Short mmCIF file of N, CA and C in Angstrom, two decimals:
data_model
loop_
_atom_site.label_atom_id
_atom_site.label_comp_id
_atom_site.label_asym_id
_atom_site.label_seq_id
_atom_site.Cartn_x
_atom_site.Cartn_y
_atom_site.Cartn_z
N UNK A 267 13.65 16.65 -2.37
CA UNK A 267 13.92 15.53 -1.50
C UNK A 267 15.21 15.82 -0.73
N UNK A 268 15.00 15.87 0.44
CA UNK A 268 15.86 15.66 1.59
C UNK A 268 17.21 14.80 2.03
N UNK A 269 18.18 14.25 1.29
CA UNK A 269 18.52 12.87 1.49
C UNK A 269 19.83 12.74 2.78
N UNK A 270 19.78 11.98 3.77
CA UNK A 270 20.64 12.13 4.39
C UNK A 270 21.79 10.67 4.66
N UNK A 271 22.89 10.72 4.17
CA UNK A 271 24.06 9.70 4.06
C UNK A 271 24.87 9.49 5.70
N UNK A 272 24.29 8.16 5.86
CA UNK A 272 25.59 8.02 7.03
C UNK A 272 26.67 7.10 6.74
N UNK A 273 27.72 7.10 7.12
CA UNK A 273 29.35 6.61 7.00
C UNK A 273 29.27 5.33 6.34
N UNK A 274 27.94 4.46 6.80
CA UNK A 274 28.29 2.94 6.74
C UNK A 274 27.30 3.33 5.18
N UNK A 275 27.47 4.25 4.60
CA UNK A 275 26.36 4.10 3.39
C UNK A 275 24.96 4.16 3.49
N UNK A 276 23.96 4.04 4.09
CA UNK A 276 22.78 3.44 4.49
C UNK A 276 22.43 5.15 3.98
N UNK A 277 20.79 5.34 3.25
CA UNK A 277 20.63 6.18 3.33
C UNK A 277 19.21 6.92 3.73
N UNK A 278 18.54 7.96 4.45
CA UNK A 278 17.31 8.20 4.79
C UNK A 278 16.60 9.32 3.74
N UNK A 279 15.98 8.84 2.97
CA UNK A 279 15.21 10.03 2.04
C UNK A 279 14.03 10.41 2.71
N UNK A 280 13.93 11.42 2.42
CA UNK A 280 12.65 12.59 3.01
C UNK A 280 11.67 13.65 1.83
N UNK A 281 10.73 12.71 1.50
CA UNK A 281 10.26 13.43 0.56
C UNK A 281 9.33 14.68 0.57
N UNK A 282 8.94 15.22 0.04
CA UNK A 282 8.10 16.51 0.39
C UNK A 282 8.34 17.99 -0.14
N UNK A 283 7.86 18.64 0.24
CA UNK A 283 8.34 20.38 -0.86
C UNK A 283 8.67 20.97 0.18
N UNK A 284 9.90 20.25 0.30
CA UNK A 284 10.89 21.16 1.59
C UNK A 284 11.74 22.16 0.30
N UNK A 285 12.03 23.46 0.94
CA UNK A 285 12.53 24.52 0.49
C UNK A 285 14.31 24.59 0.89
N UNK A 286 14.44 23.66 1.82
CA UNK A 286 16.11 23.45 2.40
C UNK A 286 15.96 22.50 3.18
N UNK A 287 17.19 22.40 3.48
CA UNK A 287 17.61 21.08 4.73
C UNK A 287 16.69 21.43 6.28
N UNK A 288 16.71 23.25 5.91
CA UNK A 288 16.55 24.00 7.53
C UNK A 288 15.03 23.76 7.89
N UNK A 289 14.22 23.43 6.43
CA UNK A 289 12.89 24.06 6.72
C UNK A 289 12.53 21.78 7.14
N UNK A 290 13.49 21.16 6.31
CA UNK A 290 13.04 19.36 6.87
C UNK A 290 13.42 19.82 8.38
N UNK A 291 14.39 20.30 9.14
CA UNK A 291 14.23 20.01 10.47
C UNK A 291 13.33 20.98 11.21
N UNK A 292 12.78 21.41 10.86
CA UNK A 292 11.87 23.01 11.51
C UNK A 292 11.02 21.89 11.34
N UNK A 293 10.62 21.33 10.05
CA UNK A 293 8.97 20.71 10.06
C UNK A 293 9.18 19.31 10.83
N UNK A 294 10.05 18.80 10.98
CA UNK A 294 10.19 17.46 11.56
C UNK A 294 10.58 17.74 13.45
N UNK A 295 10.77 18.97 13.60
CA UNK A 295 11.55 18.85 14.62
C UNK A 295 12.56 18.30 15.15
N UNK A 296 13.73 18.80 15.54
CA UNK A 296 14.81 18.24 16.38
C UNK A 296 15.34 18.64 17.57
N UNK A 297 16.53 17.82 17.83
CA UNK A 297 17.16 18.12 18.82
C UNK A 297 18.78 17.22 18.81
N UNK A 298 19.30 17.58 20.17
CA UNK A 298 20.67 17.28 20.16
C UNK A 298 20.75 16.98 21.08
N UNK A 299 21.25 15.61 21.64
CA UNK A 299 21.51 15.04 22.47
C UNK A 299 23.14 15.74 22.97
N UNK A 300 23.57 15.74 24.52
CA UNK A 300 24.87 15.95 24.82
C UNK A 300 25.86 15.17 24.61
N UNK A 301 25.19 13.90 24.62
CA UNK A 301 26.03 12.42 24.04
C UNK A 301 26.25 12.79 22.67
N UNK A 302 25.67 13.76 21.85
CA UNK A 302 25.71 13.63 19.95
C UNK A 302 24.86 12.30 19.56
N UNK A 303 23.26 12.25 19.51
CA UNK A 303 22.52 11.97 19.12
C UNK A 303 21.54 12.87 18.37
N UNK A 304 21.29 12.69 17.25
CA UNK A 304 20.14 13.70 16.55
C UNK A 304 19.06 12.91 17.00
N UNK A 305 18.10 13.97 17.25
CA UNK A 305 16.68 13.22 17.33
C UNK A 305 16.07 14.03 16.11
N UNK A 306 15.47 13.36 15.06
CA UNK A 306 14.75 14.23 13.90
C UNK A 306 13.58 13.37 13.55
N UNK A 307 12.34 13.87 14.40
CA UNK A 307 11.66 13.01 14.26
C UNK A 307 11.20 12.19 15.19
N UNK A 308 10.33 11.01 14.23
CA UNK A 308 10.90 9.72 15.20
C UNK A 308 12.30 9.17 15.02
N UNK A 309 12.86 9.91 14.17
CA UNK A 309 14.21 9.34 13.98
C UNK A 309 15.23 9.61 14.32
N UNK A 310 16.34 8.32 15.29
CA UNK A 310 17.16 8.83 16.31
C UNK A 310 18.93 8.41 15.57
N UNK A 311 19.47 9.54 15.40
CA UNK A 311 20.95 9.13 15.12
C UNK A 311 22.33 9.36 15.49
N UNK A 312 23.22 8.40 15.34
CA UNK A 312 24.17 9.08 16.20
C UNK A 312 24.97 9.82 15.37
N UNK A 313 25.27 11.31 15.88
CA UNK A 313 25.36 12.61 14.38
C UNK A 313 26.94 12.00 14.17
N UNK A 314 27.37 11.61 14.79
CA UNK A 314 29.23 11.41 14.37
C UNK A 314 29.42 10.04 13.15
N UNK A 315 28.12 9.35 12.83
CA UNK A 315 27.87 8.62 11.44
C UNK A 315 27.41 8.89 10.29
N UNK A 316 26.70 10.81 10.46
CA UNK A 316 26.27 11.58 9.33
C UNK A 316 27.19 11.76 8.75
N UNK A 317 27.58 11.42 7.40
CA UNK A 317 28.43 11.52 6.68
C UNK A 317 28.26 13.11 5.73
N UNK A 318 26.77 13.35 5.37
CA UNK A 318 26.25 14.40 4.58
C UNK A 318 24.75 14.63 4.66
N UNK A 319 24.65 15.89 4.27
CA UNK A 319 22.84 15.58 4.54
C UNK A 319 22.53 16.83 3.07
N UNK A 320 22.29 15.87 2.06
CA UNK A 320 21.92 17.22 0.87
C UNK A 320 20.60 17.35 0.30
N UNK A 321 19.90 18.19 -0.08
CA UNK A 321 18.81 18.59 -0.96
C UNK A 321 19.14 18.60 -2.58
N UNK A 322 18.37 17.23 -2.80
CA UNK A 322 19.01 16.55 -3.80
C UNK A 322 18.33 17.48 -5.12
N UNK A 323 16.95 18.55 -4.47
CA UNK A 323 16.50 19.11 -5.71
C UNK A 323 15.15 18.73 -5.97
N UNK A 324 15.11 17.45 -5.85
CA UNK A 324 13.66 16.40 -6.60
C UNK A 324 12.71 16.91 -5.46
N UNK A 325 11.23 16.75 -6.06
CA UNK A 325 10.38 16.53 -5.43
C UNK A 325 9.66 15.89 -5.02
#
């Protein structure tokens, strides 16, 4: 599991038999806004509230 922490606490889990953090954004696709927005996904964030993004291990 994938889990990613932003500043205000709030957190996004990503479950699945991801092998790293590298292979959740390869399979989800992203991108980077010039403003510093992640797009991962349908999911849009602003990266300067990512606090951490770890592979907690679990499956």
């Amino acid at each position: 599991m994938i889990k990613i922490v932003l500043k205000n606490s709030q957190q996004l889990l990503f479950d699945g038999p991801f092998s790293g953090v590298a292979e959740l954004f390869d399979d989800m696709g992203y991108s980077v806004s010039p403003d510093g927005w992640l797009k991962l996904g349908d999911y849009i964030l602003p990266a300067s509230e990512i606090r951490y993004i770890e592979d907690t291990g679990d499956e």
